[in-house]
């Protein structure tokens, strides 16, 4: 009986995403135009004169009026063309297509590690407030969030690569002795499994561990804190008392009743953490020479590479919209009450 | 041997301010097949006693001393595992606010099934069928369809049936009912209580009924225990409790319970009964509502909450607006107080049509001060970060042109009028008691000297003794200030005490209207009759138990 309501909610959320995407296109266009610095001057080189700058400008289409430029931009977008990066000379779409999976893989693995630690920790802390577990949780979480990622990253490299020698050199996604697995998803871990190449899988996994742990430490705090708070709240609610009075055992109460209800705020937090991690892992990417989109975007910004910056912002925005959509849908799956509010 | 024996029970809670003793040496005996009512106001320790019996005290609470035995088993010494088998299997509990007592995101049938499987009454395969049986046992129709409903899809009364089904699914021998009717409509209260009473009789259960309502206690229990501040102050057969209460606290409780034949002053302790102020004659209509209509939503989903109601309120008159939840009384009052825009119709306030002014603009209208409101929940309707003085002053800041000193004087004057001591003016809501918060709410509403005051269940969240004080305050204020009242309530006892005329609403329409005494004593509409009959009738309630004493003393 809840299904049509839910489908309706999902449908309406999808529709709501359309104006957001249009807004994103307009804003990215204007924003990149508003950036200081003239790309024509930059790319003509230091010894260029007025004339050659003008030539570059015409070649880039920057001499046209703003509406005209916008018109071409949208037309290209519709064809899936994000323009050509001035830095690398490659199409931006191709560049992002290669780098986005790298960033996503890193972020996802980091979040999985983070959840695997933070959620049990939060539950433990909530079931025994002010116990040793609770204090330990607080210390770990505070340390994780207060140390900057580049610092934790460097410490991890120092200890595990330089001192202990357990980790491979922090140079990208795969050691040069391995070949990149045939590209299917762009996620090395998945692609190597699909190709049945376990050596490459382990190679990629080893490269991934340190940067992922670095990011995970940073994202531990919000997830653990929210789990603890949400669990405390649902554990003190009336239905838990009813469940206890009915003689249900501790495990059913804790996981079937309390945690199920506590999942809503945790999922919300997870979505937020995911989006800011994806945007903010530039430092980690730089430290580990990770060929992700964060470092690409920073380089493009410094070089006033319009097409690349535009493409990056656009792709990120679409990703955020998709992420929010996914979280909304996850919500409707967890909570039967959603879907009726909208009707 | 009695079924339950509690001896010198003491329960304490660890709080930030140190230890709080919620129960201090309570002793109780419950015989097999007996129904015992534990009556008390908030903070009396009545619920905590029952939680201690089941050992489901909230975090920070612990049994400090005493013995608790159930059928010869020492419950204080029982292991947690043994307790789990007793809970739900031997002793079951039903709660107030049934909707929040159920897991909001799990199918109600599955919640019952969980309990059945836990106590090995059913296996995973048979759980569903057994759960449906349990639902049918509490007279739920279409139990099979209801099985996969979520609590939010069911009415409050239906949720309470689910909670009862869950409690009785494993055929326990003792049922503990903790305020089982709080949060339900009057007619639902009656059906739920009658159902519980029937089931108790049918299955030969013993029961403990925890309630703040002496009327309910004496109507359904064999024996009554009255608690105050964690101790039992009086104990006796339920018929005797209302006729001859011995302890002063019980006397106060009995007196404060609204009942037929008692006036508003009769609710107060004898020494506080001042003569009732003279009632001013009702003047010309101050408010005229004509064909007021409100539709929520549009198209196929449109719900007509108010279907063209018309009524008027005279100057200095008190009009009661009664009905059950969903009858449109709150929507009507929200439109009159101009917090909600009507779909159509007129709201004439002293001749001006207010319905034409959008609610969003009316907040800055000069006439805003003429109509004010006292809200249901005194706690939730006060800004937790404002002192009492600031809360009362707020309407003056927004709607008057008084200077700061004049405002302070007006706040002090109004506080005195509602009986709020001056030293409480600098306190925040969390530092005030329920009754004091209610006074702040009333002071805030009358500080602008409105001609019409809309009271939305102003005493619903209060204990009876506090309710008695607040009702008397409202009567006095009306006599002094000549305001008109629109009193929105589902509590007929309270409406009878306070109003001249009453309007009964059902399904967005007015079904009956007339002088309060006429409607209450000789209701003409079936619905009104059912509302009046639903009020718990104690087995033997004397017309005026205390006025006889008063005459003697």
PDB file of N, CA and C in Angstrom, chain B residues 30 126 150 165 222 229 309 312 336 378 385 402 424 460 500 520 526 543:
ATOM      1  N   UNK B  30      -1.229  -6.813  45.561  1.00  0.00           N
ATOM      2  CA  UNK B  30      -2.251  -6.995  44.533  1.00  0.00           C
ATOM      3  C   UNK B  30      -2.690  -8.453  44.560  1.00  0.00           C
ATOM      4  N   UNK B 126       4.515 -19.340  12.001  1.00  0.00           N
ATOM      5  CA  UNK B 126       3.140 -19.172  12.478  1.00  0.00           C
ATOM      6  C   UNK B 126       2.900 -17.786  13.071  1.00  0.00           C
ATOM      7  N   UNK B 150       1.294   0.801   9.173  1.00  0.00           N
ATOM      8  CA  UNK B 150       2.251   1.441  10.067  1.00  0.00           C
ATOM      9  C   UNK B 150       1.483   2.302  11.056  1.00  0.00           C
ATOM     10  N   UNK B 165      -3.118  -5.484  22.103  1.00  0.00           N
ATOM     11  CA  UNK B 165      -2.946  -6.802  21.478  1.00  0.00           C
ATOM     12  C   UNK B 165      -1.552  -7.339  21.747  1.00  0.00           C
ATOM     13  N   UNK B 222     -11.122  -1.901  41.592  1.00  0.00           N
ATOM     14  CA  UNK B 222     -11.728  -2.369  42.827  1.00  0.00           C
ATOM     15  C   UNK B 222     -11.199  -1.573  44.019  1.00  0.00           C
ATOM     16  N   UNK B 229       4.126  12.697  45.868  1.00  0.00           N
ATOM     17  CA  UNK B 229       5.572  12.843  46.106  1.00  0.00           C
ATOM     18  C   UNK B 229       6.270  11.550  46.500  1.00  0.00           C
ATOM     19  N   UNK B 309     -19.525  26.856   8.802  1.00  0.00           N
ATOM     20  CA  UNK B 309     -20.150  27.004  10.113  1.00  0.00           C
ATOM     21  C   UNK B 309     -20.469  28.472  10.392  1.00  0.00           C
ATOM     22  N   UNK B 312     -22.073  32.985  16.732  1.00  0.00           N
ATOM     23  CA  UNK B 312     -21.666  34.308  17.206  1.00  0.00           C
ATOM     24  C   UNK B 312     -21.337  34.234  18.691  1.00  0.00           C
ATOM     25  N   UNK B 336     -10.549  31.909  13.303  1.00  0.00           N
ATOM     26  CA  UNK B 336     -11.081  33.049  14.052  1.00  0.00           C
ATOM     27  C   UNK B 336      -9.944  33.885  14.627  1.00  0.00           C
ATOM     28  N   UNK B 378       1.432  24.831  27.558  1.00  0.00           N
ATOM     29  CA  UNK B 378       2.065  26.030  28.110  1.00  0.00           C
ATOM     30  C   UNK B 378       3.574  25.990  27.936  1.00  0.00           C
ATOM     31  N   UNK B 385      13.971  30.628  25.633  1.00  0.00           N
ATOM     32  CA  UNK B 385      15.066  31.560  25.946  1.00  0.00           C
ATOM     33  C   UNK B 385      14.560  32.922  26.400  1.00  0.00           C
ATOM     34  N   UNK B 402       3.759  51.824  23.704  1.00  0.00           N
ATOM     35  CA  UNK B 402       4.196  52.180  25.051  1.00  0.00           C
ATOM     36  C   UNK B 402       5.717  52.294  25.135  1.00  0.00           C
ATOM     37  N   UNK B 424       8.979  35.596  39.983  1.00  0.00           N
ATOM     38  CA  UNK B 424       8.999  34.603  38.897  1.00  0.00           C
ATOM     39  C   UNK B 424       9.169  35.254  37.527  1.00  0.00           C
ATOM     40  N   UNK B 460      -5.432  21.203  29.315  1.00  0.00           N
ATOM     41  CA  UNK B 460      -5.294  19.784  28.955  1.00  0.00           C
ATOM     42  C   UNK B 460      -4.007  19.165  29.496  1.00  0.00           C
ATOM     43  N   UNK B 500     -21.115  29.618  28.968  1.00  0.00           N
ATOM     44  CA  UNK B 500     -22.545  29.924  29.001  1.00  0.00           C
ATOM     45  C   UNK B 500     -23.267  29.130  27.920  1.00  0.00           C
ATOM     46  N   UNK B 520     -25.918  19.931  27.998  1.00  0.00           N
ATOM     47  CA  UNK B 520     -25.288  18.883  28.804  1.00  0.00           C
ATOM     48  C   UNK B 520     -26.337  17.970  29.442  1.00  0.00           C
ATOM     49  N   UNK B 526     -27.589  12.760  18.788  1.00  0.00           N
ATOM     50  CA  UNK B 526     -27.007  11.484  19.211  1.00  0.00           C
ATOM     51  C   UNK B 526     -25.528  11.622  19.548  1.00  0.00           C
ATOM     52  N   UNK B 543     -23.145  13.997  44.442  1.00  0.00           N
ATOM     53  CA  UNK B 543     -23.347  15.240  43.714  1.00  0.00           C
ATOM     54  C   UNK B 543     -22.384  16.304  44.221  1.00  0.00           C
TER      55      UNK B 543
END
